[in-house]
Short mmCIF file of N, CA and C in Angstrom, two decimals:
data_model
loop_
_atom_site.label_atom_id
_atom_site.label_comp_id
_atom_site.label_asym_id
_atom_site.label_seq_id
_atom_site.Cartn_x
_atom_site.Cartn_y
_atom_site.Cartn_z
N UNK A 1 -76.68 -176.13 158.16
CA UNK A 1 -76.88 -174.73 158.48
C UNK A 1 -77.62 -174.64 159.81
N UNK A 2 -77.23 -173.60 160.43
CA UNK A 2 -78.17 -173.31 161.55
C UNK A 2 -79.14 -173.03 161.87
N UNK A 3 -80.30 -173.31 162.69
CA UNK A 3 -81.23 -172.30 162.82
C UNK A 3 -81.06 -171.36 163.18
N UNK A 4 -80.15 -169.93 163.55
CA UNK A 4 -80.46 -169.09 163.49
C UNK A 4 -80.07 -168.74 161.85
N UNK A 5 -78.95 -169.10 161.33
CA UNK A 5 -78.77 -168.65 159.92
C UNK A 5 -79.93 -168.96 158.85
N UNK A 6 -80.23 -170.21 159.63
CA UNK A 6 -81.63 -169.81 158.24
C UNK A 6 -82.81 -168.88 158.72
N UNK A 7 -82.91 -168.61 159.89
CA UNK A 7 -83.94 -167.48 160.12
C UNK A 7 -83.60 -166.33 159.56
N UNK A 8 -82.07 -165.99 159.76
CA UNK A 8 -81.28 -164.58 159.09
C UNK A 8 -81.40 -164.53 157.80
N UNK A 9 -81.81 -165.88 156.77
CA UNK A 9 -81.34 -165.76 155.15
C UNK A 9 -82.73 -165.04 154.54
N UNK A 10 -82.12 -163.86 153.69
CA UNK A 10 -83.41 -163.25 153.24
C UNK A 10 -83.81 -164.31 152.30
N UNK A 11 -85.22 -164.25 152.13
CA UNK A 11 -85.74 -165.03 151.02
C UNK A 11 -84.99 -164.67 149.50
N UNK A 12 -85.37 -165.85 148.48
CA UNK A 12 -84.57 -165.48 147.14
C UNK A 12 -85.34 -164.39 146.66
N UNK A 13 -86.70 -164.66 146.84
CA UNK A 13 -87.78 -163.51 146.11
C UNK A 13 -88.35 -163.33 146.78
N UNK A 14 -88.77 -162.32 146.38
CA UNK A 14 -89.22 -160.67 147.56
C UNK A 14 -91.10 -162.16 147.62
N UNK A 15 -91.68 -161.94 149.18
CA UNK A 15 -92.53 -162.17 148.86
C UNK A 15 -93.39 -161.45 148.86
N UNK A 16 -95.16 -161.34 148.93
CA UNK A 16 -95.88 -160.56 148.39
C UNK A 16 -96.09 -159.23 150.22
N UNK A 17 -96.42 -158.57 149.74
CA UNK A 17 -97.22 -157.66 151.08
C UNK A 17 -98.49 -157.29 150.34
N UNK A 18 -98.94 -156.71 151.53
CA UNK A 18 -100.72 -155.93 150.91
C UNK A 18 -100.66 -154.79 151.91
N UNK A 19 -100.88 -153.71 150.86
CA UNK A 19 -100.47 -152.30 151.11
C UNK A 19 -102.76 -152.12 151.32
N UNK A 20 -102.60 -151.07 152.12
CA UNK A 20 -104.07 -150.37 153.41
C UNK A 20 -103.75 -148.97 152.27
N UNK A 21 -104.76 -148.63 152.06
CA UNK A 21 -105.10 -146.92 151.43
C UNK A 21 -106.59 -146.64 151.49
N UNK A 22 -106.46 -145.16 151.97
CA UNK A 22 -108.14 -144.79 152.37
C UNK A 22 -107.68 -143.39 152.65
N UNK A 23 -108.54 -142.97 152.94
CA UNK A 23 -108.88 -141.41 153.73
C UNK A 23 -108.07 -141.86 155.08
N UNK A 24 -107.46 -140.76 156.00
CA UNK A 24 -107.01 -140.32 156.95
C UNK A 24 -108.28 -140.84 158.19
N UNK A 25 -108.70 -141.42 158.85
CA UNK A 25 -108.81 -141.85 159.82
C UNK A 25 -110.46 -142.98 159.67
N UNK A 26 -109.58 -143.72 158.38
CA UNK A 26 -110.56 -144.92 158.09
C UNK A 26 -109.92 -146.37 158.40
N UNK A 27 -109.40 -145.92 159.28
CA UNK A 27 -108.74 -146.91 159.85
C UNK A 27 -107.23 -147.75 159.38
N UNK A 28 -106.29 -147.01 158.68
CA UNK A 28 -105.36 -148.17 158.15
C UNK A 28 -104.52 -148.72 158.93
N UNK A 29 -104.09 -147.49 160.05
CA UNK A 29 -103.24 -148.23 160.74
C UNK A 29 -104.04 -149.54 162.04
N UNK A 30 -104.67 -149.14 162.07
CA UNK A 30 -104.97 -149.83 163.38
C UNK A 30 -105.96 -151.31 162.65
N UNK A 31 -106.39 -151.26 161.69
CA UNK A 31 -106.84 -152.49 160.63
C UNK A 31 -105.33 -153.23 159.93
N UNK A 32 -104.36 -152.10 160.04
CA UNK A 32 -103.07 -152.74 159.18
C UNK A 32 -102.60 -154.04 160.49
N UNK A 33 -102.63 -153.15 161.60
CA UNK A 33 -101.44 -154.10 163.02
C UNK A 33 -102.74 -155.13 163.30
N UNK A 34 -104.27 -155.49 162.69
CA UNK A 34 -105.32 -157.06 162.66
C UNK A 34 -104.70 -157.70 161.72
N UNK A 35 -104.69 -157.05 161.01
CA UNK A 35 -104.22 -157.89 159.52
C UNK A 35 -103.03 -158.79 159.51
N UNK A 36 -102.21 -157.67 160.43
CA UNK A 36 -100.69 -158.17 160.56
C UNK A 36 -100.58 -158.88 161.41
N UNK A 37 -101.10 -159.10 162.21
CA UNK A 37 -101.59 -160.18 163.17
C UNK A 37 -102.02 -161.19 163.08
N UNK A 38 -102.92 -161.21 162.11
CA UNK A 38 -103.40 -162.53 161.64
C UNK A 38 -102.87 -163.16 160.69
N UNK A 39 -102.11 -162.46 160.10
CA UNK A 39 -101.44 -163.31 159.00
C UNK A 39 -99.90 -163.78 159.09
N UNK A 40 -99.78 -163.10 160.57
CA UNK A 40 -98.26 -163.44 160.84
C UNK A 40 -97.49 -162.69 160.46
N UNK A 41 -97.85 -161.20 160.01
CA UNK A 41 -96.71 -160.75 159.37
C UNK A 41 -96.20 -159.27 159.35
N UNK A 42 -95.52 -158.85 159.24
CA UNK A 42 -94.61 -157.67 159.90
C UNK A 42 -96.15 -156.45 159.73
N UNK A 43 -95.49 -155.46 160.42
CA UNK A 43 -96.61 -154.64 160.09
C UNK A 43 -95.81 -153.01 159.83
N UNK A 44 -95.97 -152.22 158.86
CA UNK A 44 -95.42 -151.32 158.21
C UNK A 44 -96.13 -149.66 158.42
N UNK A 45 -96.06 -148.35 158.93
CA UNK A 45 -96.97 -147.44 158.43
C UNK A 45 -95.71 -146.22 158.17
N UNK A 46 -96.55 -145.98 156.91
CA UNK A 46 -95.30 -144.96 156.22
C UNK A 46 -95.87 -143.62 156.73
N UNK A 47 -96.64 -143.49 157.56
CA UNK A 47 -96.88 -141.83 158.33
C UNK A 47 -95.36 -142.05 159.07
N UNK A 48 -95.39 -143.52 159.41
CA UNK A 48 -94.27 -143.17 161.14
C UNK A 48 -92.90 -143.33 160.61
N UNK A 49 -92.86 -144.01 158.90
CA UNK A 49 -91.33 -143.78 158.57
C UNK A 49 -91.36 -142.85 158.07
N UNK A 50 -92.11 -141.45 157.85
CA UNK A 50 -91.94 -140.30 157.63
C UNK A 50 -91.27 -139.99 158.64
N UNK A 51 -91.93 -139.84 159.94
CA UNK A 51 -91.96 -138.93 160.85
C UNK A 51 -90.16 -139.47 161.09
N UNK A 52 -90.14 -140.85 161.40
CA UNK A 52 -88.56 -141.12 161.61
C UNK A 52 -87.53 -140.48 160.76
N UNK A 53 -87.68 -140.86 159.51
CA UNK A 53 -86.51 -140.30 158.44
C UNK A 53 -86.58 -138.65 158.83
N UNK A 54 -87.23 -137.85 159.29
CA UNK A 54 -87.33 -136.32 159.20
C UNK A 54 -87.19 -135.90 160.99
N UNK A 55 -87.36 -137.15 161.68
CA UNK A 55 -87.62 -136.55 163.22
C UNK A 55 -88.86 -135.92 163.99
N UNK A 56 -89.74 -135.51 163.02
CA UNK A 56 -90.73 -134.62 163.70
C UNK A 56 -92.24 -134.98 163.48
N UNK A 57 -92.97 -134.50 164.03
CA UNK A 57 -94.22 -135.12 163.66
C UNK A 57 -94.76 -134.96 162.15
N UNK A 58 -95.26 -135.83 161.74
CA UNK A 58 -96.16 -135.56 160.36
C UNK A 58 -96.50 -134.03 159.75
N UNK A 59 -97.61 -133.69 160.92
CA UNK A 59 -98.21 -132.34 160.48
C UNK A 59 -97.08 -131.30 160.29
N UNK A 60 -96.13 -131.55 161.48
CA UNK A 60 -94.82 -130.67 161.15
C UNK A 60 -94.39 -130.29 159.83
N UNK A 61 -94.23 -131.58 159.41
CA UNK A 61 -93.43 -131.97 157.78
C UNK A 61 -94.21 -130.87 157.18
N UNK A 62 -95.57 -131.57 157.00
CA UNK A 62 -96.66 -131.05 156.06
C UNK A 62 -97.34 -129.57 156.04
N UNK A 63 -96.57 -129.00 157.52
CA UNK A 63 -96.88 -127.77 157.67
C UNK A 63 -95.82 -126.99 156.68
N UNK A 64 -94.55 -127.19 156.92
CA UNK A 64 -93.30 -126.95 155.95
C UNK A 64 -92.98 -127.33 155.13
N UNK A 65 -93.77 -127.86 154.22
CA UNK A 65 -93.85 -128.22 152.76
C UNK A 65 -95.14 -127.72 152.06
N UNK A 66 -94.63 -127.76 150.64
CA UNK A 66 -95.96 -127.18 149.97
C UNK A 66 -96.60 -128.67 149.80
N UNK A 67 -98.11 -128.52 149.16
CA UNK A 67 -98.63 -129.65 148.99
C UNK A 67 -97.86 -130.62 147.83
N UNK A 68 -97.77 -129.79 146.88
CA UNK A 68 -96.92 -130.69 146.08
C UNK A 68 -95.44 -131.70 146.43
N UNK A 69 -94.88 -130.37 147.75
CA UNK A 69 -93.22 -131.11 148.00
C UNK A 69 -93.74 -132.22 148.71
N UNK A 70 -95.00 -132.15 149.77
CA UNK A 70 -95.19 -133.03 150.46
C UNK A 70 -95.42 -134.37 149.69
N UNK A 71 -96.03 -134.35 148.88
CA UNK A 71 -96.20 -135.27 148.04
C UNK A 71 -95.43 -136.09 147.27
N UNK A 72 -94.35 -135.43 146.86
CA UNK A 72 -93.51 -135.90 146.14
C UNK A 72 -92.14 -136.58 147.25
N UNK A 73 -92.17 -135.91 148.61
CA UNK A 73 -91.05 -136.68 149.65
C UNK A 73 -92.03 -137.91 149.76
N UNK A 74 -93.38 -138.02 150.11
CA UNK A 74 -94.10 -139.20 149.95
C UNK A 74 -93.75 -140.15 149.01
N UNK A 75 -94.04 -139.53 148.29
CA UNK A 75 -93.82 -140.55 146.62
C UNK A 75 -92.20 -141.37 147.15
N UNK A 76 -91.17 -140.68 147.17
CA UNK A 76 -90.24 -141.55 147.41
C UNK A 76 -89.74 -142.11 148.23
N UNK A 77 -90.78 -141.83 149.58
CA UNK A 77 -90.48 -142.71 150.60
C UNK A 77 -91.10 -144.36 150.37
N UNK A 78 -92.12 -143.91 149.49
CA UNK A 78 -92.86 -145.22 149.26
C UNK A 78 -92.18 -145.69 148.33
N UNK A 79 -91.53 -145.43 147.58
CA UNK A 79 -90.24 -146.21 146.31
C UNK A 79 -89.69 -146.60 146.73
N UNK A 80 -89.19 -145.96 147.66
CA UNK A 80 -87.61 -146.97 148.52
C UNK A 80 -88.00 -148.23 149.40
N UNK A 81 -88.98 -147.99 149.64
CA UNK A 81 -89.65 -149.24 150.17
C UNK A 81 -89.58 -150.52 149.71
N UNK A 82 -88.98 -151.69 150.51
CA UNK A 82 -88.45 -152.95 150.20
C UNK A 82 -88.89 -153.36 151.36
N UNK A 83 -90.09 -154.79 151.40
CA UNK A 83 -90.25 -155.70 152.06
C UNK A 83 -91.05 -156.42 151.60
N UNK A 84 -91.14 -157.86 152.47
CA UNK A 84 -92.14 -159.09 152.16
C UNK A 84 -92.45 -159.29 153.51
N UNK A 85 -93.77 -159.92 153.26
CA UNK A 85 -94.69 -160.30 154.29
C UNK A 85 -95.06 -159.11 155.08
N UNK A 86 -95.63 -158.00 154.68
CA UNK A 86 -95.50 -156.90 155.41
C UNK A 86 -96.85 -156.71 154.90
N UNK A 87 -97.35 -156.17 156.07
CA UNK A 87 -99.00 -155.31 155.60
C UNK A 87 -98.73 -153.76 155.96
N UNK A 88 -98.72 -152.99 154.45
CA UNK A 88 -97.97 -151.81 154.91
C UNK A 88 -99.63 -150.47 155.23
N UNK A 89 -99.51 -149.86 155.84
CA UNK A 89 -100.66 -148.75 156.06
C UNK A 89 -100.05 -147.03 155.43
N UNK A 90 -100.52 -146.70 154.36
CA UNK A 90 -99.98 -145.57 153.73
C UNK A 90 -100.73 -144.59 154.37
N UNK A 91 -99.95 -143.55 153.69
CA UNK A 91 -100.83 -142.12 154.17
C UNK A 91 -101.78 -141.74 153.38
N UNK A 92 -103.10 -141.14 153.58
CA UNK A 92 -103.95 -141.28 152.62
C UNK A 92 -104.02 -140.63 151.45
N UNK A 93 -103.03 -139.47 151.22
CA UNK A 93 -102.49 -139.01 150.27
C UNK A 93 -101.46 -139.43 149.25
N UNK A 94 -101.11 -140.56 149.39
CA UNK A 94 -100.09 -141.75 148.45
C UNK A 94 -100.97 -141.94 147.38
N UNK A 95 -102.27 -141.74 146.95
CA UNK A 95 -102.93 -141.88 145.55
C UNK A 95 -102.66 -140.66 144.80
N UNK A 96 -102.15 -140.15 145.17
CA UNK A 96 -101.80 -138.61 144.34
C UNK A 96 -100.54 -138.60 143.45
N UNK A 97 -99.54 -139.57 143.51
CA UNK A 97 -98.43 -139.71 142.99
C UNK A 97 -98.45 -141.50 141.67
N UNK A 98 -98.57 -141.25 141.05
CA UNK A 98 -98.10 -142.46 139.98
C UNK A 98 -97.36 -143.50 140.46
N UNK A 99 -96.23 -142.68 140.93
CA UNK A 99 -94.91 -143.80 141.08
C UNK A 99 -95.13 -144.58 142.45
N UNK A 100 -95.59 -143.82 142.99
CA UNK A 100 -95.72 -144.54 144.30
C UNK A 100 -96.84 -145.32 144.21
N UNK A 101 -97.90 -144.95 143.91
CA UNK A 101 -98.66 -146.38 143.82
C UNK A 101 -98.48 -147.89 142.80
N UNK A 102 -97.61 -147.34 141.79
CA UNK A 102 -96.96 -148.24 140.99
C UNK A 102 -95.73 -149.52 141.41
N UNK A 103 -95.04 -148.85 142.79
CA UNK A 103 -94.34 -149.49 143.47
C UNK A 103 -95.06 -150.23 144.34
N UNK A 104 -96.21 -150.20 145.12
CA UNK A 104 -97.22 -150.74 145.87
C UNK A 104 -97.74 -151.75 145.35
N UNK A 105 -98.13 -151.46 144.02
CA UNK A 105 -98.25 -152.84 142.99
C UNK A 105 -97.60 -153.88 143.06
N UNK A 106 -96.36 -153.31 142.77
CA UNK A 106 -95.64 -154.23 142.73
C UNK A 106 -95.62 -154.89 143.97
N UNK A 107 -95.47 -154.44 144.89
CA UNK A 107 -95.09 -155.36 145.98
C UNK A 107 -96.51 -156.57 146.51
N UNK A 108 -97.31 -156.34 146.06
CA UNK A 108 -98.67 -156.98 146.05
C UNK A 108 -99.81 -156.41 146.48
N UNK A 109 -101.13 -157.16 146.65
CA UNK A 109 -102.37 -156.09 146.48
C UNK A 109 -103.13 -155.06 147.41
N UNK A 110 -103.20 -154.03 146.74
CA UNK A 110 -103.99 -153.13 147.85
C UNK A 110 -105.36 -152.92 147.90
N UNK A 111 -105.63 -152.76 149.19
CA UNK A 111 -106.45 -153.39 150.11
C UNK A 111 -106.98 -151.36 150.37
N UNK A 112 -108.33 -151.09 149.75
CA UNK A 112 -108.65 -150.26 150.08
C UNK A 112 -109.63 -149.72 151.40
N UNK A 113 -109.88 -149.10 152.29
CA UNK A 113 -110.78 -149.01 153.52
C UNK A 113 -111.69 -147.79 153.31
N UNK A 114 -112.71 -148.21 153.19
CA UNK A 114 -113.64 -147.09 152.58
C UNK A 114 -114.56 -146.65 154.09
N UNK A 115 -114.65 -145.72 154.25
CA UNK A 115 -115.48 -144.95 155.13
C UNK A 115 -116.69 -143.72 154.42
N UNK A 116 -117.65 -143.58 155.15
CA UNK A 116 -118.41 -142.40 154.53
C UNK A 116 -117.78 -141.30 155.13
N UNK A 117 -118.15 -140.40 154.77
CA UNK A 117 -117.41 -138.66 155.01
C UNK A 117 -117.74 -138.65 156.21
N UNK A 118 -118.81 -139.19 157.20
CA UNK A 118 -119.34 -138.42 158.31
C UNK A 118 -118.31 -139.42 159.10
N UNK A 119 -118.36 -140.43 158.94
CA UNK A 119 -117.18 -141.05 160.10
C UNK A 119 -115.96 -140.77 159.84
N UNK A 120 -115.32 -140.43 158.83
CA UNK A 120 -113.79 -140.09 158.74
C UNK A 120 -113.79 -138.54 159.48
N UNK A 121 -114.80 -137.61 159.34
CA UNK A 121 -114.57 -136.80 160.03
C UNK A 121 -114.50 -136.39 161.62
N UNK A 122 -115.64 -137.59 162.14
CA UNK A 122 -115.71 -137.91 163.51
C UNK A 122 -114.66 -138.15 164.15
N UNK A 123 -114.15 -139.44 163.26
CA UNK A 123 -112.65 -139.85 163.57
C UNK A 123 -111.54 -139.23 163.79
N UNK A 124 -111.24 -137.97 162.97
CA UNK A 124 -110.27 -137.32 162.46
C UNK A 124 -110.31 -135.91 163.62
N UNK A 125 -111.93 -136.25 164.32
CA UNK A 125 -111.62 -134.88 165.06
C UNK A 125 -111.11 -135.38 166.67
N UNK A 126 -111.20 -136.69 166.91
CA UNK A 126 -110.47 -137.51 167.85
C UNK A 126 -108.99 -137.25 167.30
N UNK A 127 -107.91 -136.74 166.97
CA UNK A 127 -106.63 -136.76 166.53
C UNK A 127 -106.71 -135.51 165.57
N UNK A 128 -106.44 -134.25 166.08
CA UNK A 128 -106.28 -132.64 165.38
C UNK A 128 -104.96 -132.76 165.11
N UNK A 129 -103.84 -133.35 165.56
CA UNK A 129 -102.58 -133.62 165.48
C UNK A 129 -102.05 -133.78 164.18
N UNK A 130 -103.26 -135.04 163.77
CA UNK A 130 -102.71 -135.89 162.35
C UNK A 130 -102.07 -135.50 161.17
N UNK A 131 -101.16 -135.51 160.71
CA UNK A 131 -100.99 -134.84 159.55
C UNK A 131 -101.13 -135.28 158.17
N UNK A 132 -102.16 -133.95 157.36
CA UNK A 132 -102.71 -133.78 156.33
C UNK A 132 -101.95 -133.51 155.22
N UNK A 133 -102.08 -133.74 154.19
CA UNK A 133 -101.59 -132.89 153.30
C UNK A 133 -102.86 -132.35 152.43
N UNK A 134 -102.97 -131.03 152.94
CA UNK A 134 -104.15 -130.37 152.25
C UNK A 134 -104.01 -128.92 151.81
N UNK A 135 -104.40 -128.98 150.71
CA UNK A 135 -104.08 -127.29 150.23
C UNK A 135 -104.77 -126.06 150.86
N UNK A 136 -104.15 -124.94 151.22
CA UNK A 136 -104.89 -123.56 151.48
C UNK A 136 -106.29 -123.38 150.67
N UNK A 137 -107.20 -123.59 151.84
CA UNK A 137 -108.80 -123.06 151.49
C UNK A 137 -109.54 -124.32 151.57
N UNK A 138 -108.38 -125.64 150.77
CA UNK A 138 -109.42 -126.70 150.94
C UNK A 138 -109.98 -127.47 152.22
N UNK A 139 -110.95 -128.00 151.88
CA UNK A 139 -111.56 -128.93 153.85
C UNK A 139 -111.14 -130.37 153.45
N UNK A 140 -111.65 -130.92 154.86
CA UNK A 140 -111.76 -132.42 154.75
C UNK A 140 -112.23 -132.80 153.20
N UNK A 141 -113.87 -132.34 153.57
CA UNK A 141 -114.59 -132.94 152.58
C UNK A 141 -114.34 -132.78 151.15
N UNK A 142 -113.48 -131.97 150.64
CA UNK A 142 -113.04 -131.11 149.48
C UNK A 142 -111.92 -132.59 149.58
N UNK A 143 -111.30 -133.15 149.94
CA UNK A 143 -110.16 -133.80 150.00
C UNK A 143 -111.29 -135.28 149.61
N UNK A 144 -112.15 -135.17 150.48
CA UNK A 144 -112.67 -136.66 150.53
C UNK A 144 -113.33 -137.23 149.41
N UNK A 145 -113.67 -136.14 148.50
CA UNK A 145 -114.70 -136.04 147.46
C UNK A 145 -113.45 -136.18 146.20
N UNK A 146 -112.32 -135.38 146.19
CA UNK A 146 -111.18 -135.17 145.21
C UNK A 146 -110.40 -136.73 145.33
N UNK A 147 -110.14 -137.99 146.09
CA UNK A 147 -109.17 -138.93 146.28
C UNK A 147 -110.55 -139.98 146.00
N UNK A 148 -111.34 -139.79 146.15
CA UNK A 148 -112.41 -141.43 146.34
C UNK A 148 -112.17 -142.07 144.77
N UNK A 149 -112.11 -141.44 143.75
CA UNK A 149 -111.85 -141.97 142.13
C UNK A 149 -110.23 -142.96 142.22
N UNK A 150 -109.61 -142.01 142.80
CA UNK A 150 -107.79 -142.22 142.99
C UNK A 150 -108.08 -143.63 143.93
N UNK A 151 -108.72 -143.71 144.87
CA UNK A 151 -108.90 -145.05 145.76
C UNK A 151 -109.34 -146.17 145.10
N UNK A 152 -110.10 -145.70 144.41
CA UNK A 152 -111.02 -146.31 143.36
C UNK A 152 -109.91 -147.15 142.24
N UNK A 153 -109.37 -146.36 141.98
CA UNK A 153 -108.44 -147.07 140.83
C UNK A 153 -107.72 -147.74 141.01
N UNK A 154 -106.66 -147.85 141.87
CA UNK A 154 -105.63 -148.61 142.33
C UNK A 154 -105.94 -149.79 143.43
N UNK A 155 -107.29 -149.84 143.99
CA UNK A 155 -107.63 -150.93 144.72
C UNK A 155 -107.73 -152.06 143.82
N UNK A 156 -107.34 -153.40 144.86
CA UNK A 156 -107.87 -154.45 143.93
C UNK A 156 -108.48 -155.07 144.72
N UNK A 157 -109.10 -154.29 146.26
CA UNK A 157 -110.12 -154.89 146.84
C UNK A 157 -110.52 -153.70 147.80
N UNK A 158 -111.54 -153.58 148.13
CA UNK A 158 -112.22 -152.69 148.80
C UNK A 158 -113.15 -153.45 150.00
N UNK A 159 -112.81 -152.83 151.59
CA UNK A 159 -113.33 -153.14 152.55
C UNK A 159 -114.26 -151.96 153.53
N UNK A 160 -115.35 -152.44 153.59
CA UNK A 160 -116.12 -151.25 154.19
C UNK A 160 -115.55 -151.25 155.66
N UNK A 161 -115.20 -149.89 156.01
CA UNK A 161 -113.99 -149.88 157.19
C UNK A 161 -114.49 -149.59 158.19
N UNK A 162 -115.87 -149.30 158.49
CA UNK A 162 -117.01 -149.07 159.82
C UNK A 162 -117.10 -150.28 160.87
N UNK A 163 -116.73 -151.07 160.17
CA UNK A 163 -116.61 -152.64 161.06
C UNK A 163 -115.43 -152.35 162.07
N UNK A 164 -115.31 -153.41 163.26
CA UNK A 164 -113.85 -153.16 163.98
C UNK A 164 -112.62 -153.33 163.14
N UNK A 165 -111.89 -153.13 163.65
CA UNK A 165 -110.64 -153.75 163.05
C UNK A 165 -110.42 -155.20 162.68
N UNK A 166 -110.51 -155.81 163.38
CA UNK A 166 -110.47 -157.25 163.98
C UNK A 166 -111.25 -158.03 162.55
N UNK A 167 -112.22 -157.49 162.90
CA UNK A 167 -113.34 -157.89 161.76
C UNK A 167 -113.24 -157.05 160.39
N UNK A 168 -113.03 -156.07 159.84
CA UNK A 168 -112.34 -155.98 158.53
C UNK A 168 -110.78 -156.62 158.14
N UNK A 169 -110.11 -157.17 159.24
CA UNK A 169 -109.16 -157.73 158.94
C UNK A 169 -109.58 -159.66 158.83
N UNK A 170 -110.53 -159.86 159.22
CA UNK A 170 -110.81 -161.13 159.07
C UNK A 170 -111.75 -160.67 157.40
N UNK A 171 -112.23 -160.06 157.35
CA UNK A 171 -112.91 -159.55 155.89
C UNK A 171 -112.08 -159.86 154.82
N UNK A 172 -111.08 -158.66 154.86
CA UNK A 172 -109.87 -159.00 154.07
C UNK A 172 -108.84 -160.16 153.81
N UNK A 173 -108.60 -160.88 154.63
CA UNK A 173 -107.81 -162.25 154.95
C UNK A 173 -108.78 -163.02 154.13
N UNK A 174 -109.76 -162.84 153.52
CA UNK A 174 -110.87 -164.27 153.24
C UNK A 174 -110.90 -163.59 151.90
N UNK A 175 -110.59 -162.44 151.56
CA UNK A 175 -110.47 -162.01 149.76
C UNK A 175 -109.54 -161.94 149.12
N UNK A 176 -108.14 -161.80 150.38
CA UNK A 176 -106.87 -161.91 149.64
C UNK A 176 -106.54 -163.03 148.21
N UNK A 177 -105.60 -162.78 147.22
CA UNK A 177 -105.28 -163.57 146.50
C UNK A 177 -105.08 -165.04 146.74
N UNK A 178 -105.38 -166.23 146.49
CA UNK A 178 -104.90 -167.73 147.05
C UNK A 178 -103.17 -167.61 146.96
N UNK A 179 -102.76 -168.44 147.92
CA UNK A 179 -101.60 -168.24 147.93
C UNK A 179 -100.53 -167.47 148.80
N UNK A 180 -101.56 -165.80 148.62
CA UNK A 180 -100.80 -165.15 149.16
C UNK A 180 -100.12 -165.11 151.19
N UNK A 181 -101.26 -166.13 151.46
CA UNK A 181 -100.59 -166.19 152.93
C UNK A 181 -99.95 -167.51 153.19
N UNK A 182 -99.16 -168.22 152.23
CA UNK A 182 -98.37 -169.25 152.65
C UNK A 182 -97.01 -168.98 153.46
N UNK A 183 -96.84 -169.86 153.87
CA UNK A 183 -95.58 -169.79 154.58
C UNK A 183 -94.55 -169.40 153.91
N UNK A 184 -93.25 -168.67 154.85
CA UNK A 184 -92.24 -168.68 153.84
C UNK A 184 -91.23 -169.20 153.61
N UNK A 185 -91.01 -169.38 152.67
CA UNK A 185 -89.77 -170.16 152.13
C UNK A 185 -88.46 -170.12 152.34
N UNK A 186 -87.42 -170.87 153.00
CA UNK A 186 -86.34 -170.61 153.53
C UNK A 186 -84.98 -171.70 153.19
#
């Protein structure tokens, strides 16, 4: 066989990824593309395969959807989701749906980024753009206070996300599961 054909052959089994979830500007994407860097491996953010599958920016979407629809086109963007070796960065509203974090599971472990309220908001006011999914009347902090249990549950590791990138991604790389960054199999 060739080397390019065996570079082309998908693996037999899916291998593992580690899915980023947090609040909106605790860093996932930009901790997801250290991570993915260091471990060699693709790097994924489902804000920007929103924005692709629909064309338009995030907030757009989320402006023209109710909170619930928004949620639920979420939910199945993250179902359809198929890859290995991928460090994927969700939107921080993906703990709101069952199925979708149930599919995240599966694909291997998530990797939570915890920030306090005063820096996610600092952050978040560097990028007014971003898009939220937040209900009429509610704030940040109403959001930040309502998802921290939901983060809480579905992590199977938690990284304090105030550090650089660089350095919560060397954090995380040293708690991951054994195993999970071997080479892959071809």
């Amino acid at each position: 066989m060739s080397t390019t054909a065996k570079l082309l052959k998908r693996p037999a089994t899916n291998l593992p990824c580690v899915s980023l979830i947090g609040m909106a500007g605790c860093g996932k994407t930009t901790v997801g593309l250290a991570l993915a860097k260091a471990l060699g491996w693709a790097f994924m953010d489902t804000d920007q395969l929103i924005e692709s599958a629909y064309g338009t920016r995030l907030q757009d979407i989320a402006d023209r959807l109710t909170k619930d629809e928004f949620l639920d086109m979420e939910a199945e963007m993250i179902c359809s989701l198929r890859a290995s070796r991928t460090v994927v960065a969700t939107g921080g509203s993906v703990v709101y749906r069952d199925a979708g974090m149930r599919h995240l599971q599966s694909l291997g472990p998530i990797v939570r980024l915890d920030c306090p309220l005063a820096v996610v908001l600092e952050r978040i006011s560097h990028n007014p753009d971003r898009g939220l999914a937040i209900a009429e009347g509610q704030t940040i902090e109403d959001l930040y206070l309502e998802r921290q249990q939901l983060y809480i549950r579905y992590a199977d590791i938690a990284c304090n996300a105030t550090r650089s990138p660089s350095q919560c991604a060397e954090w995380i790389l040293a708690r991951l599961p054994k195993g999970i960054t071997g080479p892959a199999e071809g």
